[in-house]
Amino acid sequence: MAFLLSWASVLFGCLYASVAGASNLSALYPPLWDESPGQFSDYRVENGQYVIDPWVYTERMGIYKILLNQTARYFERFAPENEQNALWGLPLQFGWQYETGRLADPTHTTNCGYTENHLCISVDSWWASINYFLNVLPFLSAVDSDVMGISSDQVALLPPPKDQTPFCLSVSACRLLYPITMNKWNYFYQQLKLPSTDFNELLEYLWEAHTSTLNDVLGIFEPRLNYYLKPEEDFERSWAVAVDYIAALRFPTTLIKTHDFQKGLPPRMLVTGDVAPFISDFTKFQNTVLFSLNSLRELHESTGGLSLILWKNLMKTEFARNVVLEFLEIINKVFT
Ligand SMILES: *[C@@H]1O[C@H](CO)[C@@H](O)[C@H](O)[C@H]1NC(C)=O
Ligand SMILES: *[C@@H]1O[C@H](CO)[C@@H](O)[C@H](O)[C@H]1NC(C)=O
């Protein structure tokens, strides 16, 4: 029960709350969306290739923007204005990272990501490194799946300034390093193209590809956690655990729901002395979510991961997921 309550408080604000007067969806887009490339021809062209630097915020965001644009036709049947595009979760999460200073150089040895150089994405940032794979792998897989309208040799991704080995730059290199994950992203796009696939199935395949991506790279970037103050490091570890639980619930990562969910995430980097649920400049919702995420990780670790196995088993049927969703709705009403 404590477990469900913990979950409920993480998710209560997002599943049922809806944006008041969400008539203007563009208000929910991530930062600098309008300034980011919306088509390949907005990028620099060299030797017949579009050159994209994923270590510049707007250029990485442009990859998402084009991906969202190119997949819009497959999500049309669920809602107008691309609102139900399940890929919204990725750019919104990336935008939250930017807005909260999480893409900046955590070692403070460069000005990358700070005021005068705020579009710079630091390769030393744990968040930015992990996000690379939630950006480039779904993108290259979409290219490979003929979703993007270009072939893989028409695009050139630039490497980061250092630590280049894990950051694959092409379909073939990414397939070589992350074959299982690339197959999962390809499978998602294959299913996306079939008009018979329902939304729930798409969420399942999307979350499988997402968690497989994290499984591939979380270990590689663990040393980067040392660059952070303890409360932020703890939150990063908790976040990495929580994603598996959110995935099992098949959280619908549409524009409005992701936006609502993110209101509960820390609005700045955590610093020494930040103890949820008592952080004075956080909302009650943000304090509750942070406290719950940390509690969830404690539960997860103290049971040696058994809690996740149980949770996954519970969440296997649509019936069970609906029970949890209804339970969350009740909790939501109690809290608000
Ligand atoms: C929607 O919001 C955006 C930015 O907040 C604004 O530029 C635009 O004019 C608005 N559109 C409508 C139809 O209200
Ligand atoms: C996709 O991009 C094109 C060109 O920028 C634009 O005209 C179109 O409205 C976009 N479609 C969606 C669904 O965003």
mmCIF file of C-alpha atoms and ligand atoms in Angstrom:
data_model
loop_
_atom_site.group_PDB
_atom_site.id
_atom_site.type_symbol
_atom_site.label_atom_id
_atom_site.label_comp_id
_atom_site.label_asym_id
_atom_site.label_seq_id
_atom_site.Cartn_x
_atom_site.Cartn_y
_atom_site.Cartn_z
ATOM 1 C CA MET A 1 0.000 0.000 0.000
ATOM 2 C CA ALA A 2 2.821 2.389 0.893
ATOM 3 C CA PHE A 3 4.268 1.482 -2.446
ATOM 4 C CA LEU A 4 1.102 2.378 -4.325
ATOM 5 C CA LEU A 5 0.790 5.584 -2.347
ATOM 6 C CA SER A 6 4.315 6.523 -3.264
ATOM 7 C CA TRP A 7 3.444 5.949 -6.901
ATOM 8 C CA ALA A 8 0.218 7.756 -6.603
ATOM 9 C CA SER A 9 1.902 10.864 -5.370
ATOM 10 C CA VAL A 10 4.399 10.798 -8.188
ATOM 11 C CA LEU A 11 1.758 10.534 -10.816
ATOM 12 C CA PHE A 12 -1.381 12.011 -9.381
ATOM 13 C CA GLY A 13 -0.835 15.416 -10.815
ATOM 14 C CA CYS A 14 -0.315 14.277 -14.327
ATOM 15 C CA LEU A 15 -2.722 11.581 -15.291
ATOM 16 C CA TYR A 16 -5.891 13.433 -14.612
ATOM 17 C CA ALA A 17 -5.077 17.077 -14.259
ATOM 18 C CA SER A 18 -5.411 18.761 -17.572
ATOM 19 C CA VAL A 19 -4.079 22.097 -18.575
ATOM 20 C CA ALA A 20 -6.669 24.748 -17.988
ATOM 21 C CA GLY A 21 -7.774 25.963 -21.376
ATOM 22 C CA ALA A 22 -5.288 23.933 -23.361
ATOM 23 C CA SER A 23 -6.642 25.530 -26.513
ATOM 24 C CA ASN A 24 -3.247 27.014 -27.292
ATOM 25 C CA LEU A 25 -1.030 23.964 -27.360
ATOM 26 C CA SER A 26 1.990 25.922 -28.526
ATOM 27 C CA ALA A 27 2.242 27.379 -25.021
ATOM 28 C CA LEU A 28 3.283 23.881 -23.887
ATOM 29 C CA TYR A 29 6.144 23.452 -26.367
ATOM 30 C CA PRO A 30 9.661 23.232 -24.895
ATOM 31 C CA PRO A 31 11.949 26.308 -24.679
ATOM 32 C CA LEU A 32 13.237 27.722 -27.984
ATOM 33 C CA TRP A 33 11.014 25.420 -30.032
ATOM 34 C CA ASP A 34 10.294 28.162 -32.549
ATOM 35 C CA GLU A 35 13.992 28.975 -32.857
ATOM 36 C CA SER A 36 14.941 25.338 -33.515
ATOM 37 C CA PRO A 37 15.205 23.878 -37.037
ATOM 38 C CA GLY A 38 11.879 22.467 -38.230
ATOM 39 C CA GLN A 39 13.154 20.928 -41.445
ATOM 40 C CA PHE A 40 16.493 19.566 -42.600
ATOM 41 C CA SER A 41 17.097 22.510 -44.911
ATOM 42 C CA ASP A 42 17.313 24.732 -41.801
ATOM 43 C CA TYR A 43 20.640 23.049 -40.999
ATOM 44 C CA ARG A 44 23.979 23.821 -42.595
ATOM 45 C CA VAL A 45 24.753 21.803 -45.732
ATOM 46 C CA GLU A 46 28.248 20.530 -46.466
ATOM 47 C CA ASN A 47 29.213 18.069 -49.211
ATOM 48 C CA GLY A 48 25.553 17.335 -49.803
ATOM 49 C CA GLN A 49 24.920 16.452 -46.166
ATOM 50 C CA TYR A 50 22.918 18.227 -43.500
ATOM 51 C CA VAL A 51 25.334 18.920 -40.668
ATOM 52 C CA ILE A 52 23.819 18.703 -37.187
ATOM 53 C CA ASP A 53 25.641 19.479 -33.960
ATOM 54 C CA PRO A 54 23.752 17.647 -31.185
ATOM 55 C CA TRP A 55 25.848 19.549 -28.625
ATOM 56 C CA VAL A 56 24.003 22.768 -29.343
ATOM 57 C CA TYR A 57 20.610 22.958 -27.658
ATOM 58 C CA THR A 58 18.596 24.247 -30.622
ATOM 59 C CA GLU A 59 20.234 21.790 -33.020
ATOM 60 C CA ARG A 60 19.460 18.812 -30.803
ATOM 61 C CA MET A 61 15.957 20.156 -30.267
ATOM 62 C CA GLY A 62 15.613 20.488 -34.042
ATOM 63 C CA ILE A 63 16.102 16.735 -34.361
ATOM 64 C CA TYR A 64 13.103 16.268 -32.090
ATOM 65 C CA LYS A 65 11.130 18.924 -33.904
ATOM 66 C CA ILE A 66 11.607 17.216 -37.257
ATOM 67 C CA LEU A 67 10.918 13.819 -35.710
ATOM 68 C CA LEU A 68 7.660 15.105 -34.220
ATOM 69 C CA ASN A 69 6.743 16.686 -37.526
ATOM 70 C CA GLN A 70 7.516 13.586 -39.595
ATOM 71 C CA THR A 71 5.610 11.238 -37.281
ATOM 72 C CA ALA A 72 2.595 13.539 -36.938
ATOM 73 C CA ARG A 73 0.765 11.760 -39.741
ATOM 74 C CA TYR A 74 0.805 8.472 -37.831
ATOM 75 C CA PHE A 75 -0.687 10.026 -34.714
ATOM 76 C CA GLU A 76 -3.361 12.009 -36.536
ATOM 77 C CA ARG A 77 -5.898 9.284 -35.948
ATOM 78 C CA PHE A 78 -5.699 9.731 -32.173
ATOM 79 C CA ALA A 79 -6.063 13.531 -31.841
ATOM 80 C CA PRO A 80 -5.682 16.756 -33.835
ATOM 81 C CA GLU A 81 -2.668 19.101 -33.715
ATOM 82 C CA ASN A 82 -0.242 16.248 -33.006
ATOM 83 C CA GLU A 83 -1.188 16.462 -29.316
ATOM 84 C CA GLN A 84 -1.288 12.669 -28.920
ATOM 85 C CA ASN A 85 2.120 12.124 -30.470
ATOM 86 C CA ALA A 86 3.720 9.852 -27.863
ATOM 87 C CA LEU A 87 7.160 11.150 -28.803
ATOM 88 C CA TRP A 88 6.418 14.490 -27.083
ATOM 89 C CA GLY A 89 7.850 13.070 -23.878
ATOM 90 C CA LEU A 90 11.374 13.259 -25.311
ATOM 91 C CA PRO A 91 11.609 16.947 -26.318
ATOM 92 C CA LEU A 92 9.685 18.062 -23.249
ATOM 93 C CA GLN A 93 12.063 16.214 -20.975
ATOM 94 C CA PHE A 94 15.025 17.683 -22.850
ATOM 95 C CA GLY A 95 13.504 21.170 -22.565
ATOM 96 C CA TRP A 96 13.091 20.718 -18.819
ATOM 97 C CA GLN A 97 16.765 19.731 -18.577
ATOM 98 C CA TYR A 98 17.759 22.905 -20.404
ATOM 99 C CA GLU A 99 15.463 25.165 -18.398
ATOM 100 C CA THR A 100 16.710 23.822 -15.079
ATOM 101 C CA GLY A 101 20.430 24.096 -15.895
ATOM 102 C CA ARG A 102 20.981 20.365 -16.206
ATOM 103 C CA LEU A 103 22.703 20.488 -19.604
ATOM 104 C CA ALA A 104 25.459 22.772 -18.327
ATOM 105 C CA ASP A 105 29.007 21.762 -17.407
ATOM 106 C CA PRO A 106 28.685 20.309 -13.883
ATOM 107 C CA THR A 107 32.425 20.623 -13.306
ATOM 108 C CA HIS A 108 32.250 24.423 -13.852
ATOM 109 C CA THR A 109 35.575 24.301 -15.694
ATOM 110 C CA THR A 110 33.985 25.793 -18.832
ATOM 111 C CA ASN A 111 31.099 28.203 -19.376
ATOM 112 C CA CYS A 112 29.256 25.591 -21.453
ATOM 113 C CA GLY A 113 25.549 25.828 -20.709
ATOM 114 C CA TYR A 114 25.792 28.987 -18.619
ATOM 115 C CA THR A 115 24.429 32.481 -19.282
ATOM 116 C CA GLU A 116 26.657 33.717 -22.072
ATOM 117 C CA ASN A 117 26.944 30.237 -23.623
ATOM 118 C CA HIS A 118 23.541 28.847 -22.699
ATOM 119 C CA LEU A 119 22.951 26.895 -25.939
ATOM 120 C CA CYS A 120 26.078 24.826 -25.335
ATOM 121 C CA ILE A 121 25.401 21.271 -24.144
ATOM 122 C CA SER A 122 28.159 19.878 -21.962
ATOM 123 C CA VAL A 123 29.407 16.371 -22.646
ATOM 124 C CA ASP A 124 30.242 16.201 -18.931
ATOM 125 C CA SER A 125 26.579 16.607 -17.996
ATOM 126 C CA TRP A 126 25.063 13.301 -16.942
ATOM 127 C CA TRP A 127 21.651 14.433 -18.148
ATOM 128 C CA ALA A 128 22.947 15.609 -21.515
ATOM 129 C CA SER A 129 24.955 12.441 -22.137
ATOM 130 C CA ILE A 130 22.019 10.157 -21.438
ATOM 131 C CA ASN A 131 19.657 12.360 -23.423
ATOM 132 C CA TYR A 132 21.953 12.081 -26.456
ATOM 133 C CA PHE A 133 20.870 8.466 -26.827
ATOM 134 C CA LEU A 134 17.204 9.297 -26.341
ATOM 135 C CA ASN A 135 17.654 11.773 -29.176
ATOM 136 C CA VAL A 136 20.056 10.273 -31.678
ATOM 137 C CA LEU A 137 18.961 6.619 -31.480
ATOM 138 C CA PRO A 138 15.234 7.323 -32.042
ATOM 139 C CA PHE A 139 16.217 9.780 -34.770
ATOM 140 C CA LEU A 140 18.613 7.490 -36.651
ATOM 141 C CA SER A 141 16.230 4.592 -36.276
ATOM 142 C CA ALA A 142 13.494 6.760 -37.810
ATOM 143 C CA VAL A 143 15.851 7.542 -40.704
ATOM 144 C CA ASP A 144 16.565 3.814 -41.031
ATOM 145 C CA SER A 145 12.823 3.112 -40.980
ATOM 146 C CA ASP A 146 12.113 5.569 -43.821
ATOM 147 C CA VAL A 147 10.108 7.845 -41.562
ATOM 148 C CA MET A 148 12.218 10.986 -41.963
ATOM 149 C CA GLY A 149 12.185 11.430 -45.705
ATOM 150 C CA ILE A 150 15.988 11.332 -46.022
ATOM 151 C CA SER A 151 18.546 8.537 -46.229
ATOM 152 C CA SER A 152 21.238 8.003 -43.637
ATOM 153 C CA ASP A 153 24.048 9.285 -45.852
ATOM 154 C CA GLN A 154 22.309 12.652 -46.192
ATOM 155 C CA VAL A 155 22.944 13.595 -42.578
ATOM 156 C CA ALA A 156 26.177 14.104 -40.637
ATOM 157 C CA LEU A 157 26.134 14.350 -36.849
ATOM 158 C CA LEU A 158 29.066 16.108 -35.206
ATOM 159 C CA PRO A 159 30.904 14.328 -32.370
ATOM 160 C CA PRO A 160 31.221 15.852 -28.895
ATOM 161 C CA PRO A 161 34.518 17.608 -28.087
ATOM 162 C CA LYS A 162 35.744 14.581 -26.077
ATOM 163 C CA ASP A 163 34.798 11.064 -24.897
ATOM 164 C CA GLN A 164 33.594 10.249 -28.401
ATOM 165 C CA THR A 165 33.576 6.451 -28.227
ATOM 166 C CA PRO A 166 30.041 5.766 -26.962
ATOM 167 C CA PHE A 167 28.396 8.584 -28.943
ATOM 168 C CA CYS A 168 27.626 6.863 -32.232
ATOM 169 C CA LEU A 169 27.029 9.190 -35.179
ATOM 170 C CA SER A 170 25.413 7.074 -37.887
ATOM 171 C CA VAL A 171 22.839 4.338 -38.355
ATOM 172 C CA SER A 172 25.528 1.726 -38.953
ATOM 173 C CA ALA A 173 27.690 2.812 -35.996
ATOM 174 C CA CYS A 174 24.695 2.907 -33.634
ATOM 175 C CA ARG A 175 23.482 -0.486 -34.869
ATOM 176 C CA LEU A 176 26.917 -1.875 -34.153
ATOM 177 C CA LEU A 177 27.132 -0.470 -30.614
ATOM 178 C CA TYR A 178 23.479 -0.766 -29.583
ATOM 179 C CA PRO A 179 21.926 -3.463 -31.803
ATOM 180 C CA ILE A 180 19.116 -4.559 -29.494
ATOM 181 C CA THR A 181 18.018 -1.023 -28.750
ATOM 182 C CA MET A 182 18.137 0.039 -32.384
ATOM 183 C CA ASN A 183 15.968 -2.958 -33.252
ATOM 184 C CA LYS A 184 13.473 -1.891 -30.607
ATOM 185 C CA TRP A 185 13.264 1.629 -31.988
ATOM 186 C CA ASN A 186 12.868 0.184 -35.492
ATOM 187 C CA TYR A 187 10.096 -2.057 -34.249
ATOM 188 C CA PHE A 188 8.326 0.953 -32.741
ATOM 189 C CA TYR A 189 8.371 2.752 -36.107
ATOM 190 C CA GLN A 190 7.253 -0.356 -37.977
ATOM 191 C CA GLN A 191 4.262 -0.658 -35.680
ATOM 192 C CA LEU A 192 3.641 3.074 -35.842
ATOM 193 C CA LYS A 193 3.210 2.845 -39.599
ATOM 194 C CA LEU A 194 0.533 0.172 -39.323
ATOM 195 C CA PRO A 195 -2.927 1.708 -39.041
ATOM 196 C CA SER A 196 -4.054 -1.290 -36.981
ATOM 197 C CA THR A 197 -1.745 -0.630 -34.023
ATOM 198 C CA ASP A 198 -3.613 0.948 -31.144
ATOM 199 C CA PHE A 199 -2.277 3.702 -28.923
ATOM 200 C CA ASN A 200 -1.703 1.431 -25.972
ATOM 201 C CA GLU A 201 0.492 -0.882 -28.029
ATOM 202 C CA LEU A 202 2.484 2.059 -29.329
ATOM 203 C CA LEU A 203 3.146 3.150 -25.754
ATOM 204 C CA GLU A 204 4.339 -0.331 -24.933
ATOM 205 C CA TYR A 205 6.844 -0.437 -27.821
ATOM 206 C CA LEU A 206 7.962 3.116 -27.177
ATOM 207 C CA TRP A 207 8.665 2.444 -23.505
ATOM 208 C CA GLU A 208 10.493 -0.775 -24.395
ATOM 209 C CA ALA A 209 12.802 1.112 -26.711
ATOM 210 C CA HIS A 210 13.205 3.876 -24.130
ATOM 211 C CA THR A 211 14.160 1.589 -21.240
ATOM 212 C CA SER A 212 16.410 -0.487 -23.485
ATOM 213 C CA THR A 213 18.246 2.726 -24.414
ATOM 214 C CA LEU A 214 18.763 3.574 -20.755
ATOM 215 C CA ASN A 215 19.926 0.041 -19.969
ATOM 216 C CA ASP A 216 22.600 0.407 -22.631
ATOM 217 C CA VAL A 217 24.038 3.679 -21.426
ATOM 218 C CA LEU A 218 23.315 4.317 -17.736
ATOM 219 C CA GLY A 219 26.344 2.268 -16.696
ATOM 220 C CA ILE A 220 28.657 4.064 -19.119
ATOM 221 C CA PHE A 221 27.877 7.443 -17.579
ATOM 222 C CA GLU A 222 27.742 6.482 -13.928
ATOM 223 C CA PRO A 223 31.129 8.195 -13.241
ATOM 224 C CA ARG A 224 29.537 11.509 -14.263
ATOM 225 C CA LEU A 225 27.280 11.316 -11.205
ATOM 226 C CA ASN A 226 30.313 12.273 -9.123
ATOM 227 C CA TYR A 227 30.287 15.776 -10.583
ATOM 228 C CA TYR A 228 27.093 16.653 -8.716
ATOM 229 C CA LEU A 229 26.169 17.717 -5.229
ATOM 230 C CA LYS A 230 24.702 14.882 -3.185
ATOM 231 C CA PRO A 231 21.001 15.842 -3.423
ATOM 232 C CA GLU A 232 21.218 16.160 -7.214
ATOM 233 C CA GLU A 233 23.155 12.907 -7.483
ATOM 234 C CA ASP A 234 20.514 11.168 -5.388
ATOM 235 C CA PHE A 235 17.791 12.568 -7.583
ATOM 236 C CA GLU A 236 19.593 11.376 -10.726
ATOM 237 C CA ARG A 237 19.837 7.880 -9.311
ATOM 238 C CA SER A 238 16.193 7.977 -8.270
ATOM 239 C CA TRP A 239 15.125 9.214 -11.668
ATOM 240 C CA ALA A 240 16.974 6.384 -13.393
ATOM 241 C CA VAL A 241 15.104 3.872 -11.202
ATOM 242 C CA ALA A 242 11.737 5.588 -11.547
ATOM 243 C CA VAL A 243 11.756 5.423 -15.332
ATOM 244 C CA ASP A 244 11.383 1.636 -15.195
ATOM 245 C CA TYR A 245 8.278 1.951 -13.029
ATOM 246 C CA ILE A 246 6.802 4.682 -15.223
ATOM 247 C CA ALA A 247 7.511 2.516 -18.259
ATOM 248 C CA ALA A 248 5.697 -0.467 -16.752
ATOM 249 C CA LEU A 249 2.685 1.752 -16.200
ATOM 250 C CA ARG A 250 2.989 2.827 -19.850
ATOM 251 C CA PHE A 251 2.696 6.458 -18.955
ATOM 252 C CA PRO A 252 1.099 8.241 -21.926
ATOM 253 C CA THR A 253 3.822 10.689 -22.987
ATOM 254 C CA THR A 254 1.566 13.004 -24.928
ATOM 255 C CA LEU A 255 2.014 16.764 -25.004
ATOM 256 C CA ILE A 256 -0.453 17.752 -22.272
ATOM 257 C CA LYS A 257 0.197 14.829 -19.928
ATOM 258 C CA THR A 258 3.956 15.140 -20.080
ATOM 259 C CA HIS A 259 3.708 18.877 -19.547
ATOM 260 C CA ASP A 260 1.538 18.369 -16.455
ATOM 261 C CA PHE A 261 3.832 15.664 -15.109
ATOM 262 C CA GLN A 262 6.898 17.850 -15.481
ATOM 263 C CA LYS A 263 5.396 20.507 -13.252
ATOM 264 C CA GLY A 264 6.256 18.097 -10.450
ATOM 265 C CA LEU A 265 9.959 17.851 -11.347
ATOM 266 C CA PRO A 266 12.633 19.978 -9.605
ATOM 267 C CA PRO A 267 12.640 23.443 -11.256
ATOM 268 C CA ARG A 268 16.386 23.882 -10.647
ATOM 269 C CA MET A 269 19.430 21.784 -9.811
ATOM 270 C CA LEU A 270 19.397 20.443 -6.281
ATOM 271 C CA VAL A 271 21.976 21.807 -3.875
ATOM 272 C CA THR A 272 23.309 20.945 -0.440
ATOM 273 C CA GLY A 273 20.580 21.420 2.135
ATOM 274 C CA ASP A 274 17.704 20.536 -0.194
ATOM 275 C CA VAL A 275 15.632 17.941 1.639
ATOM 276 C CA ALA A 276 12.242 17.009 0.180
ATOM 277 C CA PRO A 277 9.460 17.546 1.124
ATOM 278 C CA PHE A 278 10.809 20.682 2.843
ATOM 279 C CA ILE A 279 12.372 22.681 0.017
ATOM 280 C CA SER A 280 11.008 26.171 0.489
ATOM 281 C CA ASP A 281 11.155 27.411 -3.103
ATOM 282 C CA PHE A 282 9.532 24.229 -4.484
ATOM 283 C CA THR A 283 5.786 23.794 -4.834
ATOM 284 C CA LYS A 284 4.004 21.238 -2.686
ATOM 285 C CA PHE A 285 3.678 19.076 -5.771
ATOM 286 C CA GLN A 286 7.411 19.315 -6.558
ATOM 287 C CA ASN A 287 8.330 18.485 -2.970
ATOM 288 C CA THR A 288 5.975 15.500 -2.969
ATOM 289 C CA VAL A 289 7.245 14.153 -6.271
ATOM 290 C CA LEU A 290 10.900 14.430 -5.239
ATOM 291 C CA PHE A 291 10.221 12.829 -1.886
ATOM 292 C CA SER A 292 8.309 10.010 -3.581
ATOM 293 C CA LEU A 293 11.003 9.395 -6.187
ATOM 294 C CA ASN A 294 13.649 9.110 -3.490
ATOM 295 C CA SER A 295 11.403 6.827 -1.426
ATOM 296 C CA LEU A 296 10.737 4.664 -4.438
ATOM 297 C CA ARG A 297 14.457 4.165 -4.972
ATOM 298 C CA GLU A 298 14.901 3.265 -1.312
ATOM 299 C CA LEU A 299 12.174 0.673 -1.653
ATOM 300 C CA HIS A 300 13.669 -0.585 -4.904
ATOM 301 C CA GLU A 301 17.140 -0.937 -3.418
ATOM 302 C CA SER A 302 16.040 -2.392 -0.108
ATOM 303 C CA THR A 303 14.109 -5.133 -1.932
ATOM 304 C CA GLY A 304 16.978 -5.769 -4.356
ATOM 305 C CA GLY A 305 14.770 -4.807 -7.286
ATOM 306 C CA LEU A 306 12.008 -7.216 -6.310
ATOM 307 C CA SER A 307 9.575 -4.319 -6.081
ATOM 308 C CA LEU A 308 10.067 -3.662 -9.789
ATOM 309 C CA ILE A 309 9.481 -7.281 -10.703
ATOM 310 C CA LEU A 310 6.282 -7.252 -8.678
ATOM 311 C CA TRP A 311 5.220 -3.943 -10.167
ATOM 312 C CA LYS A 312 5.851 -5.179 -13.708
ATOM 313 C CA ASN A 313 3.843 -8.305 -13.036
ATOM 314 C CA LEU A 314 1.017 -6.260 -11.586
ATOM 315 C CA MET A 315 1.023 -3.900 -14.533
ATOM 316 C CA LYS A 316 0.934 -6.643 -17.160
ATOM 317 C CA THR A 317 -2.768 -6.465 -17.771
ATOM 318 C CA GLU A 318 -4.713 -3.483 -18.927
ATOM 319 C CA PHE A 319 -7.188 -4.213 -16.160
ATOM 320 C CA ALA A 320 -4.511 -3.729 -13.497
ATOM 321 C CA ARG A 321 -3.185 -0.582 -15.080
ATOM 322 C CA ASN A 322 -6.688 0.810 -15.109
ATOM 323 C CA VAL A 323 -7.139 -0.077 -11.454
ATOM 324 C CA VAL A 324 -3.981 1.859 -10.636
ATOM 325 C CA LEU A 325 -5.083 4.768 -12.793
ATOM 326 C CA GLU A 326 -8.423 4.894 -11.012
ATOM 327 C CA PHE A 327 -6.665 4.650 -7.684
ATOM 328 C CA LEU A 328 -4.472 7.560 -8.701
ATOM 329 C CA GLU A 329 -7.551 9.537 -9.589
ATOM 330 C CA ILE A 330 -8.953 9.068 -6.111
ATOM 331 C CA ILE A 331 -5.641 10.085 -4.537
ATOM 332 C CA ASN A 332 -5.513 13.077 -6.820
ATOM 333 C CA LYS A 333 -8.879 14.229 -5.533
ATOM 334 C CA VAL A 334 -7.796 13.760 -1.941
ATOM 335 C CA PHE A 335 -4.613 15.788 -2.456
ATOM 336 C CA THR A 336 -6.051 18.645 -4.457
HETATM 337 C C1 LIG B 1 -0.342 30.820 -28.648
HETATM 338 O O1 LIG B 1 0.756 31.105 -27.774
HETATM 339 C C2 LIG B 1 1.919 31.565 -28.461
HETATM 340 C C3 LIG B 1 3.053 31.672 -27.460
HETATM 341 O O2 LIG B 1 2.618 31.654 -26.144
HETATM 342 C C4 LIG B 1 1.611 32.892 -29.150
HETATM 343 O O3 LIG B 1 2.747 33.360 -29.826
HETATM 344 C C5 LIG B 1 0.463 32.671 -30.119
HETATM 345 O O4 LIG B 1 0.094 33.914 -30.707
HETATM 346 C C6 LIG B 1 -0.751 32.048 -29.422
HETATM 347 N N1 LIG B 1 -1.746 31.677 -30.426
HETATM 348 C C7 LIG B 1 -3.047 31.876 -30.263
HETATM 349 C C8 LIG B 1 -3.935 31.422 -31.361
HETATM 350 O O5 LIG B 1 -3.521 32.391 -29.239
HETATM 351 C C1 LIG B 2 5.617 20.039 -40.469
HETATM 352 O O1 LIG B 2 6.533 20.980 -40.993
HETATM 353 C C2 LIG B 2 6.056 21.663 -42.141
HETATM 354 C C3 LIG B 2 7.211 22.499 -42.682
HETATM 355 O O2 LIG B 2 7.864 23.212 -41.679
HETATM 356 C C4 LIG B 2 4.835 22.474 -41.737
HETATM 357 O O3 LIG B 2 4.308 23.167 -42.849
HETATM 358 C C5 LIG B 2 3.771 21.543 -41.178
HETATM 359 O O4 LIG B 2 2.664 22.272 -40.714
HETATM 360 C C6 LIG B 2 4.333 20.708 -40.035
HETATM 361 N N1 LIG B 2 3.331 19.730 -39.623
HETATM 362 C C7 LIG B 2 3.018 19.503 -38.353
HETATM 363 C C8 LIG B 2 1.953 18.513 -38.109
HETATM 364 O O5 LIG B 2 3.575 20.078 -37.440
#
